[in-house]
XYZ file of C-alpha atoms in Angstrom:
776
model
C -0.303 -0.045 0.171
C 0.845 3.134 -1.075
C -0.106 6.595 -0.231
C 0.252 10.157 -1.318
C 2.029 12.429 1.513
C 3.105 8.488 2.434
C 7.412 7.735 2.644
C 7.475 4.573 2.809
C 5.169 1.488 0.854
C 2.942 0.359 3.511
C 3.235 -3.701 4.064
C 0.300 -5.822 5.263
C 0.344 -9.083 6.701
C -0.959 -11.814 5.015
C -3.042 -13.268 7.861
C -6.969 -11.971 7.791
C -8.073 -10.346 10.801
C -11.619 -13.153 10.865
C -8.544 -15.984 9.856
C -10.316 -19.594 10.765
C -6.075 -19.610 11.871
C -6.421 -17.688 15.075
C -8.529 -20.614 16.398
C -5.270 -21.965 18.141
C -6.518 -18.924 20.526
C -10.103 -20.231 21.248
C -9.038 -20.457 24.920
C -6.649 -17.960 25.180
C -9.781 -14.572 24.049
C -10.959 -14.768 27.521
C -7.628 -13.963 28.379
C -6.419 -11.191 26.036
C -7.392 -9.031 23.529
C -8.893 -10.083 19.685
C -5.633 -6.930 18.230
C -2.980 -8.771 20.360
C -3.796 -12.873 19.108
C -3.735 -11.307 15.455
C -0.078 -9.656 16.664
C 1.197 -13.067 17.924
C -0.079 -15.086 15.466
C 2.539 -12.671 12.903
C 4.862 -12.907 14.650
C 4.885 -17.085 15.151
C 3.219 -17.940 18.645
C 0.958 -20.094 17.155
C -0.296 -21.939 20.464
C -1.473 -20.901 23.392
C 1.592 -22.515 25.685
C 4.452 -20.736 23.065
C 2.215 -17.771 24.320
C 1.983 -18.645 28.366
C 5.872 -19.413 28.391
C 6.884 -16.227 27.055
C 4.692 -14.177 28.908
C 6.363 -16.005 32.186
C 9.191 -15.661 30.959
C 10.318 -18.975 30.829
C 11.810 -19.302 27.739
C 15.069 -17.816 28.831
C 18.351 -19.211 26.385
C 21.992 -19.191 27.584
C 23.736 -21.609 24.690
C 26.361 -23.664 26.044
C 29.598 -20.778 25.184
C 32.209 -23.292 24.761
C 30.142 -24.658 21.833
C 31.558 -21.283 19.785
C 34.676 -22.271 18.464
C 38.345 -22.054 19.579
C 36.253 -21.032 23.148
C 38.529 -23.792 24.610
C 41.484 -22.921 23.251
C 40.835 -19.135 24.266
C 39.493 -19.981 28.216
C 43.273 -22.529 28.219
C 45.126 -18.902 27.363
C 43.620 -17.334 29.565
C 43.988 -19.457 32.448
C 47.522 -20.081 32.148
C 48.151 -16.423 31.746
C 46.050 -15.989 35.469
C 48.143 -18.943 36.842
C 51.546 -17.325 36.122
C 50.885 -13.643 35.829
C 51.064 -12.527 32.867
C 50.091 -8.855 31.627
C 46.949 -9.237 30.179
C 46.524 -6.276 27.975
C 42.085 -6.049 26.808
C 42.248 -4.280 23.464
C 38.830 -3.191 23.024
C 36.403 -0.533 20.567
C 34.995 3.319 21.059
C 31.533 3.174 21.216
C 29.401 1.672 23.534
C 29.167 -2.186 22.532
C 33.573 -1.984 22.924
C 33.090 -0.122 25.653
C 30.572 -2.574 27.573
C 32.928 -5.366 26.369
C 35.772 -3.494 27.930
C 34.474 -3.418 31.000
C 32.865 -6.886 31.070
C 35.862 -9.137 30.154
C 38.313 -6.010 32.597
C 35.425 -7.154 35.690
C 36.006 -10.598 36.081
C 39.871 -11.438 34.845
C 39.924 -9.096 37.595
C 38.077 -10.664 39.783
C 39.910 -13.956 39.376
C 43.071 -12.302 40.140
C 44.343 -11.405 35.988
C 47.265 -9.200 36.257
C 45.137 -7.520 33.448
C 44.786 -3.512 32.041
C 42.486 -2.211 29.183
C 43.013 -0.128 25.952
C 39.579 1.488 24.063
C 41.651 3.112 21.366
C 40.756 6.636 20.675
C 39.024 6.939 16.402
C 40.942 10.016 16.176
C 44.582 9.158 16.206
C 44.400 4.683 16.527
C 41.318 4.513 13.927
C 38.871 1.851 14.052
C 39.970 -2.393 15.294
C 44.225 -3.352 16.135
C 46.146 -0.615 15.366
C 49.447 -1.825 14.399
C 51.544 1.167 15.806
C 49.937 1.126 19.361
C 49.729 -2.889 19.835
C 53.818 -1.925 19.058
C 53.896 0.652 22.202
C 51.520 -2.056 24.318
C 53.645 -4.520 23.667
C 56.823 -2.245 25.169
C 55.786 -1.009 27.726
C 54.891 -5.442 28.580
C 52.033 -6.214 26.933
C 52.262 -10.392 27.025
C 49.362 -11.399 26.354
C 45.755 -9.300 24.186
C 43.008 -10.642 23.968
C 40.763 -8.427 21.781
C 36.554 -7.447 21.329
C 34.135 -5.510 19.227
C 36.727 -6.251 16.916
C 39.818 -8.188 15.433
C 38.770 -9.902 12.620
C 40.259 -7.139 10.003
C 43.336 -6.856 12.004
C 45.750 -9.300 9.910
C 48.795 -6.364 9.960
C 48.715 -5.324 13.633
C 48.346 -9.809 14.480
C 51.136 -10.536 12.122
C 52.997 -7.619 14.091
C 52.407 -9.223 17.650
C 52.734 -12.876 16.298
C 55.776 -11.434 15.412
C 57.079 -9.888 18.542
C 55.967 -13.483 20.877
C 53.192 -11.947 22.032
C 49.597 -14.151 21.696
C 46.213 -12.170 20.703
C 43.082 -14.109 21.279
C 40.479 -12.388 19.265
C 36.470 -11.906 20.652
C 34.700 -10.153 17.711
C 31.799 -10.230 15.942
C 31.768 -8.428 12.656
C 31.317 -9.356 9.451
C 34.287 -11.776 8.376
C 35.754 -11.087 5.014
C 37.943 -13.228 2.622
C 40.059 -14.849 5.566
C 40.721 -14.809 9.187
C 44.349 -12.951 10.807
C 46.624 -15.706 12.131
C 45.643 -15.004 16.020
C 46.036 -17.791 18.799
C 42.284 -17.648 18.843
C 39.420 -16.397 17.563
C 36.048 -16.581 19.132
C 33.015 -15.165 16.889
C 30.040 -16.526 16.932
C 29.874 -16.723 13.132
C 32.778 -18.920 12.899
C 33.495 -20.499 9.581
C 34.729 -23.486 11.407
C 32.153 -23.142 13.886
C 28.670 -24.616 14.418
C 27.647 -21.685 16.854
C 23.705 -21.990 16.932
C 23.006 -17.956 17.047
C 25.259 -15.518 14.926
C 24.157 -12.371 16.988
C 26.229 -11.885 19.739
C 26.879 -8.666 20.279
C 30.611 -7.251 21.668
C 29.189 -7.378 24.740
C 27.139 -10.832 23.945
C 30.586 -12.093 22.667
C 32.354 -10.915 25.756
C 29.577 -12.678 28.371
C 30.045 -16.113 26.788
C 34.389 -15.787 27.056
C 33.294 -15.167 31.328
C 30.819 -17.070 31.594
C 33.090 -19.703 30.755
C 36.208 -18.445 32.200
C 34.129 -18.269 35.567
C 32.190 -20.871 34.418
C 28.390 -19.800 35.498
C 27.199 -16.254 34.330
C 28.272 -13.388 35.691
C 25.154 -10.969 36.784
C 27.191 -8.082 36.959
C 28.141 -8.288 33.010
C 24.516 -8.870 32.166
C 23.274 -5.455 32.822
C 26.676 -4.758 30.427
C 25.913 -7.169 27.669
C 22.290 -6.208 27.567
C 23.538 -2.657 27.042
C 26.464 -3.331 24.247
C 23.267 -4.995 22.490
C 20.990 -3.151 21.910
C 23.481 -0.213 21.482
C 25.281 -2.660 19.135
C 21.438 -2.817 17.061
C 22.208 -7.148 16.432
C 19.334 -9.149 16.248
C 17.050 -9.177 19.421
C 15.549 -12.451 19.127
C 17.348 -15.800 20.592
C 20.248 -15.559 22.908
C 19.910 -11.533 22.397
C 17.133 -11.679 23.755
C 17.503 -13.281 26.990
C 20.645 -11.091 27.615
C 18.315 -8.380 27.330
C 15.231 -9.493 28.655
C 17.053 -10.187 32.215
C 19.634 -7.131 31.764
C 16.760 -4.842 32.091
C 15.834 -6.214 35.492
C 18.680 -6.333 36.473
C 19.088 -3.080 35.671
C 16.510 -1.586 37.764
C 18.486 -2.487 40.898
C 21.872 -1.584 39.539
C 24.861 -0.151 42.074
C 26.146 1.231 39.129
C 26.503 4.752 40.097
C 26.731 5.786 35.974
C 24.055 4.151 34.988
C 21.952 6.089 37.973
C 23.006 9.279 36.755
C 22.373 9.161 33.315
C 18.943 7.631 34.195
C 17.809 10.307 37.310
C 19.416 13.437 35.378
C 16.740 11.771 32.222
C 14.544 11.068 34.085
C 13.870 7.568 33.580
C 11.649 5.665 35.927
C 14.250 2.661 36.208
C 10.422 0.733 36.433
C 9.944 1.658 32.994
C 13.688 0.892 31.628
C 12.373 -0.762 28.131
C 15.292 -1.064 25.357
C 14.206 2.768 24.101
C 15.957 3.656 27.034
C 19.210 2.525 26.006
C 18.151 3.225 22.630
C 18.127 6.474 23.015
C 19.092 7.584 26.292
C 21.938 4.826 27.634
C 23.782 4.125 24.411
C 23.910 7.715 22.719
C 25.789 8.979 25.818
C 28.533 5.952 25.849
C 28.658 6.757 21.561
C 29.022 10.263 22.329
C 32.423 10.582 23.719
C 34.174 8.890 21.568
C 32.767 10.400 18.786
C 34.783 13.391 19.327
C 38.182 11.839 21.869
C 38.891 9.515 24.097
C 36.281 7.064 25.308
C 37.352 6.245 28.373
C 35.375 8.389 30.017
C 32.174 6.397 29.304
C 34.197 2.550 30.547
C 35.039 5.158 33.818
C 31.653 6.049 34.472
C 30.195 2.955 33.909
C 33.452 1.774 36.459
C 33.332 4.099 39.254
C 32.295 3.092 42.302
C 33.166 6.852 43.372
C 30.373 9.893 43.453
C 32.230 12.390 43.206
C 34.132 10.778 39.819
C 31.211 9.721 38.344
C 29.290 12.788 39.254
C 32.641 14.648 36.916
C 32.457 12.635 34.607
C 28.440 12.374 34.043
C 28.922 16.260 32.961
C 32.057 15.402 30.844
C 29.906 13.131 28.792
C 26.345 14.798 29.447
C 28.324 18.060 27.882
C 30.186 15.769 24.862
C 26.335 14.842 24.187
C 25.344 17.863 22.685
C 28.151 19.109 21.387
C 28.375 16.387 19.308
C 24.450 16.925 18.655
C 24.857 20.345 17.259
C 27.945 18.511 15.088
C 25.325 16.866 13.128
C 23.257 19.296 13.148
C 25.662 21.162 11.306
C 26.528 19.090 9.266
C 23.527 17.641 8.135
C 22.869 21.341 6.725
C 25.967 21.581 4.997
C 24.582 17.719 3.051
C 22.529 19.094 2.296
C 22.613 21.989 0.905
C 24.784 20.277 -1.593
C 22.611 17.968 -2.513
C 20.061 20.760 -3.450
C 23.105 22.030 -6.054
C 22.995 19.089 -7.130
C 21.225 18.379 -10.996
C 19.561 14.826 -9.754
C 19.802 12.429 -6.803
C 23.229 10.138 -6.791
C 21.975 6.779 -6.035
C 24.927 6.658 -3.607
C 25.300 9.597 -1.249
C 29.877 9.925 -1.144
C 30.477 13.287 0.730
C 33.904 14.576 2.947
C 34.859 17.516 4.021
C 38.572 17.803 6.214
C 36.464 19.833 8.713
C 33.130 16.910 10.084
C 34.997 14.944 12.931
C 35.491 11.389 11.878
C 33.090 10.144 14.760
C 30.242 11.450 13.849
C 30.107 10.664 10.707
C 28.297 7.884 10.949
C 25.349 9.195 12.353
C 24.875 11.935 9.523
C 25.802 8.066 7.228
C 22.255 7.532 8.864
C 20.198 10.718 9.106
C 21.207 11.369 5.347
C 19.386 7.602 4.701
C 16.886 8.323 6.786
C 15.957 11.475 4.676
C 17.060 10.550 1.233
C 16.395 7.014 0.809
C 19.687 6.279 0.184
C 22.964 4.669 0.914
C 25.772 6.811 2.232
C 29.159 7.227 3.188
C 30.551 9.639 4.946
C 34.163 10.869 5.700
C 37.120 13.429 6.733
C 39.733 13.994 5.251
C 42.640 14.024 7.652
C 44.567 16.073 5.142
C 48.051 15.539 7.567
C 47.434 11.370 7.160
C 47.679 12.046 4.016
C 43.446 9.429 4.483
C 39.741 10.053 4.173
C 38.370 7.968 6.951
C 34.628 7.613 6.868
C 31.202 5.249 7.125
C 29.247 4.425 6.107
C 24.412 2.707 6.262
C 22.414 1.392 3.932
C 19.299 0.039 2.475
C 18.382 -2.778 4.485
C 17.680 -4.296 0.828
C 21.337 -3.413 -0.072
C 25.185 -5.471 0.902
C 26.869 -2.089 1.382
C 29.656 -4.862 3.038
C 29.528 -6.765 -0.393
C 29.146 -3.584 -2.025
C 32.472 -1.851 -0.736
C 34.352 -5.330 -1.076
C 34.010 -5.145 -4.552
C 35.947 -1.816 -4.373
C 38.403 -2.959 -1.453
C 40.951 -2.122 -3.790
C 41.334 1.385 -3.118
C 41.034 1.406 0.500
C 43.504 0.870 3.460
C 40.887 -0.291 5.286
C 37.467 -1.580 5.677
C 34.691 -3.643 8.014
C 31.388 -3.897 9.605
C 28.152 -4.829 8.469
C 25.366 -5.049 5.724
C 24.512 -2.192 6.712
C 27.071 -0.757 8.038
C 30.576 -0.462 7.880
C 34.192 1.750 8.259
C 36.625 2.189 6.158
C 40.008 4.619 5.525
C 41.635 5.112 2.294
C 44.327 7.175 1.051
C 43.204 10.391 -0.601
C 45.079 9.634 -3.301
C 42.440 7.349 -3.846
C 39.580 9.128 -3.209
C 38.589 10.151 -6.100
C 38.448 7.006 -8.048
C 36.462 5.617 -5.357
C 34.321 7.693 -5.145
C 33.849 7.381 -9.138
C 33.904 3.169 -8.418
C 30.945 3.182 -6.409
C 28.694 5.400 -8.200
C 29.679 3.368 -11.309
C 29.025 0.137 -9.884
C 25.793 1.208 -7.900
C 23.908 0.019 -11.650
C 23.048 -3.116 -9.678
C 21.811 -1.532 -7.080
C 19.738 0.472 -8.729
C 16.512 -1.383 -9.324
C 17.032 -1.839 -4.716
C 18.074 1.886 -4.467
C 14.950 3.371 -6.647
C 12.407 0.915 -5.010
C 10.354 2.217 -2.092
C 12.122 2.034 0.943
C 9.021 -1.042 2.898
C 7.627 -0.413 6.666
C 6.824 -4.441 7.847
C 3.285 -4.126 9.830
C 1.638 -5.754 11.635
C -1.990 -5.307 10.863
C -4.902 -3.249 11.427
C -6.181 -1.624 14.079
C -9.683 0.415 14.665
C -9.713 3.410 17.180
C -11.682 1.606 19.554
C -9.428 -1.544 20.244
C -6.220 0.804 21.803
C -6.063 1.212 25.736
C -4.018 0.852 28.505
C -4.385 -3.016 28.367
C -3.413 -4.148 24.694
C 0.047 -2.192 25.155
C 0.308 -3.598 28.370
C -0.058 -7.391 27.054
C 1.906 -6.007 24.197
C 4.802 -6.035 26.257
C 4.239 -9.447 26.890
C 6.938 -10.308 23.495
C 9.467 -7.505 24.205
C 11.707 -6.271 24.423
C 11.965 -4.886 21.280
C 14.516 -4.004 18.592
C 16.756 -5.938 15.196
C 14.371 -8.958 14.558
C 11.896 -7.886 17.070
C 10.536 -4.350 16.282
C 8.180 -3.094 18.065
C 4.724 -3.761 16.346
C 4.187 -0.952 14.209
C 0.041 -0.279 13.040
C -1.742 0.997 10.769
C -5.177 3.763 11.530
C -7.116 3.661 8.109
C -8.917 5.877 7.222
C -9.123 7.932 10.366
C -9.954 12.237 9.945
C -7.834 15.022 11.412
C -10.043 16.758 14.523
C -6.768 18.808 15.369
C -3.073 19.135 14.207
C -0.539 20.962 15.022
C 2.998 21.496 15.163
C 4.776 22.030 17.690
C 8.479 21.991 20.140
C 10.838 23.961 17.894
C 7.990 23.398 15.268
C 9.696 20.342 13.180
C 7.503 17.888 15.346
C 3.649 16.901 14.907
C 0.971 16.906 17.135
C -2.771 15.306 15.821
C -6.062 14.139 17.220
C -7.960 11.212 15.638
C -10.944 9.979 15.992
C -12.211 7.298 13.695
C -14.785 6.928 10.958
C -17.450 5.399 12.808
C -16.867 8.646 15.646
C -16.016 7.053 18.353
C -13.138 7.733 20.662
C -10.066 9.832 19.459
C -6.710 9.614 20.614
C -3.352 11.748 20.655
C -0.651 11.075 18.008
C 3.096 12.537 18.242
C 4.754 12.931 14.605
C 9.102 13.745 15.277
C 10.135 15.954 13.078
C 7.227 15.066 10.456
C 6.175 18.763 11.129
C 6.855 18.623 6.564
C 5.674 15.869 6.136
C 2.186 16.626 7.550
C 2.285 20.309 5.882
C -1.727 21.047 3.531
C -3.055 18.572 6.216
C -6.298 19.923 8.092
C -8.901 19.254 10.250
C -11.789 17.588 8.817
C -9.482 15.310 6.656
C -9.425 11.444 6.369
C -6.666 10.318 6.390
C -4.121 7.181 7.633
C -1.553 6.884 9.486
C 0.805 3.962 10.705
C 2.877 3.931 14.390
C 4.077 2.688 17.343
C 1.890 2.588 20.294
C 3.021 4.687 23.390
C 1.461 5.081 27.329
C 1.971 8.742 27.794
C 1.895 9.821 31.685
C 1.819 13.472 33.032
C 0.594 14.157 36.513
C -0.599 11.207 37.255
C -2.895 10.054 34.278
C -1.532 7.540 32.382
C -2.660 7.188 27.771
C -2.121 5.835 25.532
C -0.113 7.702 22.619
C 0.317 7.052 18.826
C 4.108 7.779 17.967
C 3.676 8.178 13.813
C 6.254 6.741 11.777
C 3.851 7.362 8.267
C 1.079 9.081 7.294
C -0.332 8.913 4.082
C -4.184 10.070 2.106
C -5.050 8.625 -0.683
C -5.587 10.710 -3.852
C -4.123 14.484 -3.435
C -3.891 16.504 -0.327
C -6.087 19.227 -0.818
C -4.551 23.090 0.259
C -7.382 25.816 0.971
C -5.379 29.315 -0.543
C -8.145 31.165 -1.231
C -8.936 34.481 -0.841
C -8.706 38.465 -1.837
C -5.031 38.624 -3.308
C -2.876 36.158 -5.120
C 0.001 35.317 -2.095
C 3.364 36.334 -3.566
C 5.377 32.426 -2.656
C 2.255 30.700 -4.679
C 3.687 31.893 -7.300
C 6.683 29.977 -6.859
C 5.947 26.358 -6.756
C 8.588 23.717 -8.751
C 6.650 21.153 -10.953
C 3.741 22.909 -10.673
C -0.020 23.367 -13.702
C -1.142 26.857 -13.695
C -4.788 26.356 -15.007
C -6.545 29.982 -15.374
C -9.230 31.222 -17.123
C -8.026 34.406 -18.549
C -5.635 34.927 -20.885
C -4.401 38.041 -19.318
C -4.314 36.984 -16.073
C -2.218 34.322 -17.345
C 0.195 36.767 -18.760
C -0.403 38.701 -15.732
C 1.808 36.002 -13.819
C 3.297 34.143 -16.420
C 6.642 36.114 -15.615
C 6.985 34.740 -12.061
C 7.071 31.108 -12.708
C 9.710 28.394 -11.931
C 11.699 27.035 -15.085
C 10.072 23.228 -13.771
C 6.604 24.606 -13.809
C 3.907 25.938 -16.316
C 0.914 28.029 -16.937
C -2.685 26.759 -19.353
C -6.148 27.454 -19.992
C -9.139 25.288 -18.873
C -9.346 25.144 -22.679
C -5.997 23.906 -23.065
C -6.107 21.398 -20.685
C -3.207 18.940 -21.977
C -3.313 14.738 -22.005
C -2.213 12.412 -19.338
C 1.172 11.852 -20.885
C 2.021 15.281 -20.751
C 1.279 16.574 -17.333
C 3.923 13.907 -15.935
C 5.946 16.542 -15.232
C 3.621 18.405 -12.673
C 3.602 17.095 -9.018
C 1.050 20.015 -8.168
C -2.358 21.675 -9.706
C -3.558 25.050 -8.776
C -6.685 25.634 -10.101
C -5.935 30.008 -10.320
C -9.467 30.845 -11.118
C -13.072 29.536 -11.248
C -13.523 27.323 -14.146
C -16.839 28.165 -16.240
C -17.031 24.311 -16.203
C -16.804 21.967 -13.558
C -17.261 18.772 -15.382
C -13.575 19.816 -17.706
C -11.353 20.542 -14.785
C -13.129 17.193 -12.526
C -12.546 14.836 -15.741
C -9.104 16.049 -16.190
C -8.099 16.044 -12.229
C -9.321 12.258 -12.069
C -6.975 10.963 -15.486
C -4.383 12.395 -14.049
C -2.337 11.606 -10.720
C -1.087 15.055 -8.129
C 1.090 14.612 -5.308
C -0.795 18.036 -3.696
C -3.637 20.660 -5.935
C -3.712 24.100 -4.386
C -6.787 25.682 -4.238
C -7.204 29.400 -5.711
C -10.261 30.212 -7.429
C -9.737 33.180 -7.139
C -12.467 35.916 -8.846
C -12.790 40.068 -8.744
C -15.996 39.718 -8.733
C -18.607 36.863 -7.384
C -20.976 35.927 -8.886
C -22.730 33.936 -6.639
C -22.739 36.788 -4.287
C -24.240 39.608 -6.530
C -27.311 36.839 -7.194
C -29.669 36.282 -10.255
C -30.829 39.626 -12.125
C -34.394 39.307 -11.150
C -37.624 40.116 -13.822
C -37.947 43.481 -12.019
C -34.253 44.136 -12.896
C -35.013 43.178 -16.099
C -38.576 44.547 -17.234
C -35.619 48.332 -16.214
C -33.408 47.557 -18.352
C -35.230 47.192 -21.122
C -37.397 50.036 -20.495
C -33.864 52.063 -20.045
C -33.012 51.128 -22.857
C -36.152 50.959 -25.010
C -36.309 54.792 -23.595
C -32.454 56.063 -24.178
C -32.565 54.057 -27.675
C -28.657 53.511 -27.132
C -25.665 53.352 -24.873
C -21.859 53.856 -25.749
C -18.998 54.784 -24.154
C -17.301 53.574 -21.049
C -19.515 57.294 -19.507
C -23.085 56.685 -20.838
C -22.281 53.025 -19.276
C -21.934 54.617 -15.813
C -24.698 56.606 -16.200
C -26.642 53.760 -17.148
C -25.253 51.863 -14.052
C -25.601 54.742 -11.143
C -29.335 55.280 -12.444
C -30.328 51.832 -12.343
C -28.485 51.318 -9.778
C -28.135 47.452 -10.333
C -24.948 45.296 -10.420
C -22.911 45.565 -12.833
C -22.246 41.680 -12.788
C -25.769 41.884 -13.243
C -26.039 44.399 -16.182
C -23.430 41.905 -17.948
C -25.540 39.360 -17.489
C -28.792 41.246 -18.633
C -27.266 42.568 -21.829
C -25.569 38.746 -22.502
C -29.104 38.249 -22.596
C -30.826 40.715 -24.534
C -28.650 40.594 -27.473
C -29.463 36.590 -27.349
C -32.904 37.167 -27.809
C -32.786 39.684 -30.428
C -33.851 42.953 -28.440
C -30.213 44.540 -28.849
C -27.543 44.742 -30.908
C -24.106 46.018 -30.782
C -22.568 47.723 -34.249
C -19.633 49.991 -34.244
C -19.035 49.488 -30.353
C -22.901 50.874 -29.543
C -25.617 49.264 -28.420
C -28.104 49.492 -30.179
C -31.921 48.909 -29.061
C -34.006 47.422 -31.540
C -37.746 48.695 -32.427
C -38.110 45.826 -34.001
C -38.155 42.627 -32.397
C -39.230 39.198 -31.434
C -42.586 39.463 -29.323
C -42.163 36.576 -26.748
C -38.968 34.712 -25.865
C -37.977 33.246 -22.249
C -34.803 35.248 -21.226
C -34.250 32.629 -18.249
C -34.786 29.941 -20.420
C -31.507 31.738 -22.837
C -28.189 29.993 -22.949
C -26.845 33.451 -21.407
C -28.860 33.320 -18.011
C -28.508 29.344 -17.881
C -24.593 29.504 -18.094
C -24.383 32.426 -15.233
C -26.080 30.416 -13.464
C -24.495 27.618 -13.363
C -21.452 29.215 -13.335
C -22.575 30.167 -9.891
C -22.439 27.316 -9.090
C -19.377 26.139 -9.589
C -18.028 29.168 -7.705
C -20.499 27.881 -4.563
C -18.760 24.561 -4.546
C -15.332 26.051 -5.290
C -15.586 29.766 -3.495
C -17.796 28.564 -0.187
C -17.898 24.810 0.287
C -14.938 23.852 2.883
C -11.618 21.616 1.112
C -12.879 18.482 2.292
C -16.149 18.769 0.206
C -14.231 20.541 -2.808
C -12.473 17.434 -2.608
C -14.476 14.478 -2.458
C -16.329 16.238 -5.116
C -13.567 16.277 -7.714
C -12.097 12.811 -6.310
C -15.832 11.576 -7.310
C -17.023 10.426 -3.835
């Protein structure tokens, strides 16, 4: 389903809500709502027993850590290092997953008496993954065993160097594996090509949790909450083992003794009893990530590790300030890139942008924002001129494998790694132009997937009267939500807008909508959706998709929809009717303007944008000639509504601007009556003829009849042959037909029809006009 104004194609499930398949839940209908049972069936929960087990959280999944390839070898090596007090160095990563991975390993190794330190790379200095120069420095300082986390499978050069120095490297990682693996002592990876681990989507923190569980021969609870943070923040699949990690991690976080977590939650007014995966995804994760994006990530590690209140407070304030700085930088870069893109002749298949002033630590966020805004894969780089390299990050659409695409062009790259939809890369400055050209040239293979409308997979339709607090609480049983287990997306079809307003900094939108049955109403919030909702107004019928949330305010709890997309059937009609033509109306791009009078068309022709055109109603084009126009602008009231209605229904316009300007209103003036007709007849009979503007004005002053009525009566008299026009003068005919029914004449009926057209276009509500044109 694709509607006008919608940014996505909406894909509904195949299950009919009245399907007999739901009979498997017959026993559950007294306990659960029909909407929830429909959702369960869509999510593969096809029996009451499965549903009950899920609700009771009895399906905890923790696979045997020793099923991971090389796990036994890694644990033997760690135990030997612990026994002999070798200097173990944990080499982590600078994002939330890497930070929590590092802390999981560090705390557990400390607990068993290991001689352990850690190093979290500075992305601005060390880059991503094992760095040969940094390995050299750390080995020179006495490191005897390196244990990586959340990195390592692409660290060929650095690991070879460590081997040369006689230092073993144990890799624990979860990123995409390239053509071959580095020559490490052991590689613990859930998708190791020689392994058979039953779940391949662990995060870096998840892999670290498996390592310490194997080392300690039990699952350390204090590590599970850290693994939950890394799992959600790294956007891995929230199914199978990851679902257990996050579900139990959230429960543990409610009683966590970590001062850093408490400061983040308290200062962001998060109720610990209502923690969800969104709390990690939108509050905890971004703050842990922020400081590493702009420099040394160690304060984020120290904040989670600290049990000193003064130290924790100082670290929190530093991280919060860095998060605000990061937000401002991202906003500035987005503005700069948008300006560049607007100057391009067309939108490329992949957006590739670079600048020396863009910090490498935020380019991944910017790439994600570009992907969201333009629905194109995006690569964003910092040009580091002092090092002669470009460092960047990429984000891609679900159907476009960015890792494979980069692999095809890896000859230009000195380093790259990542996942299907996200990757990081480095290349020499001299290679950047050729790399960009190669990526653009090879985009042809992905063009069909790129240009296809992005899809939103919906969980089903909901009627407004089905939505209540109980339903939201039922849905919570299926959480925690995230990758591969998304929060349900519902379609509210053909609802009517009661109220609409821009809120906050005017980029967000708040709606109140009511169902077609005029029953209960519902509040809807659309974050950063004010532009998309432009032109929508009370009374309009729309369809929208969104997620159910509970909003609490001053002790009152109510269900809201957090809107993800909105659309309308047919065109969006915009009311620009008034006495004067708005100057900005004439500046619309890709618009077709329709007029009734050539003189008025000529008056505004010079103001049109190059991509727009103006025509008279009588010259309306064929459908194929209208493909270039997104908007239709009705500038004047046409004489014949049928013609423009047929034209509208034959063509597709995103928006219709209803101006329908009139110098004089026939509808308000009304039709002349018999007395006025007789009055004019007697006057013309008496004077014999009328010529020139002065005599016409004298006639109007004496008769006190509106000029529009006089003009119509004269046309009627001409048609009835009561008068003629000769040399610009109106002459009264002394010889004329005996009997003429003036009120059946064409001139009268045309005027009467024009009044009806004007009554609709100028004085009816916009929805009534739209309804007429759409034939409803």
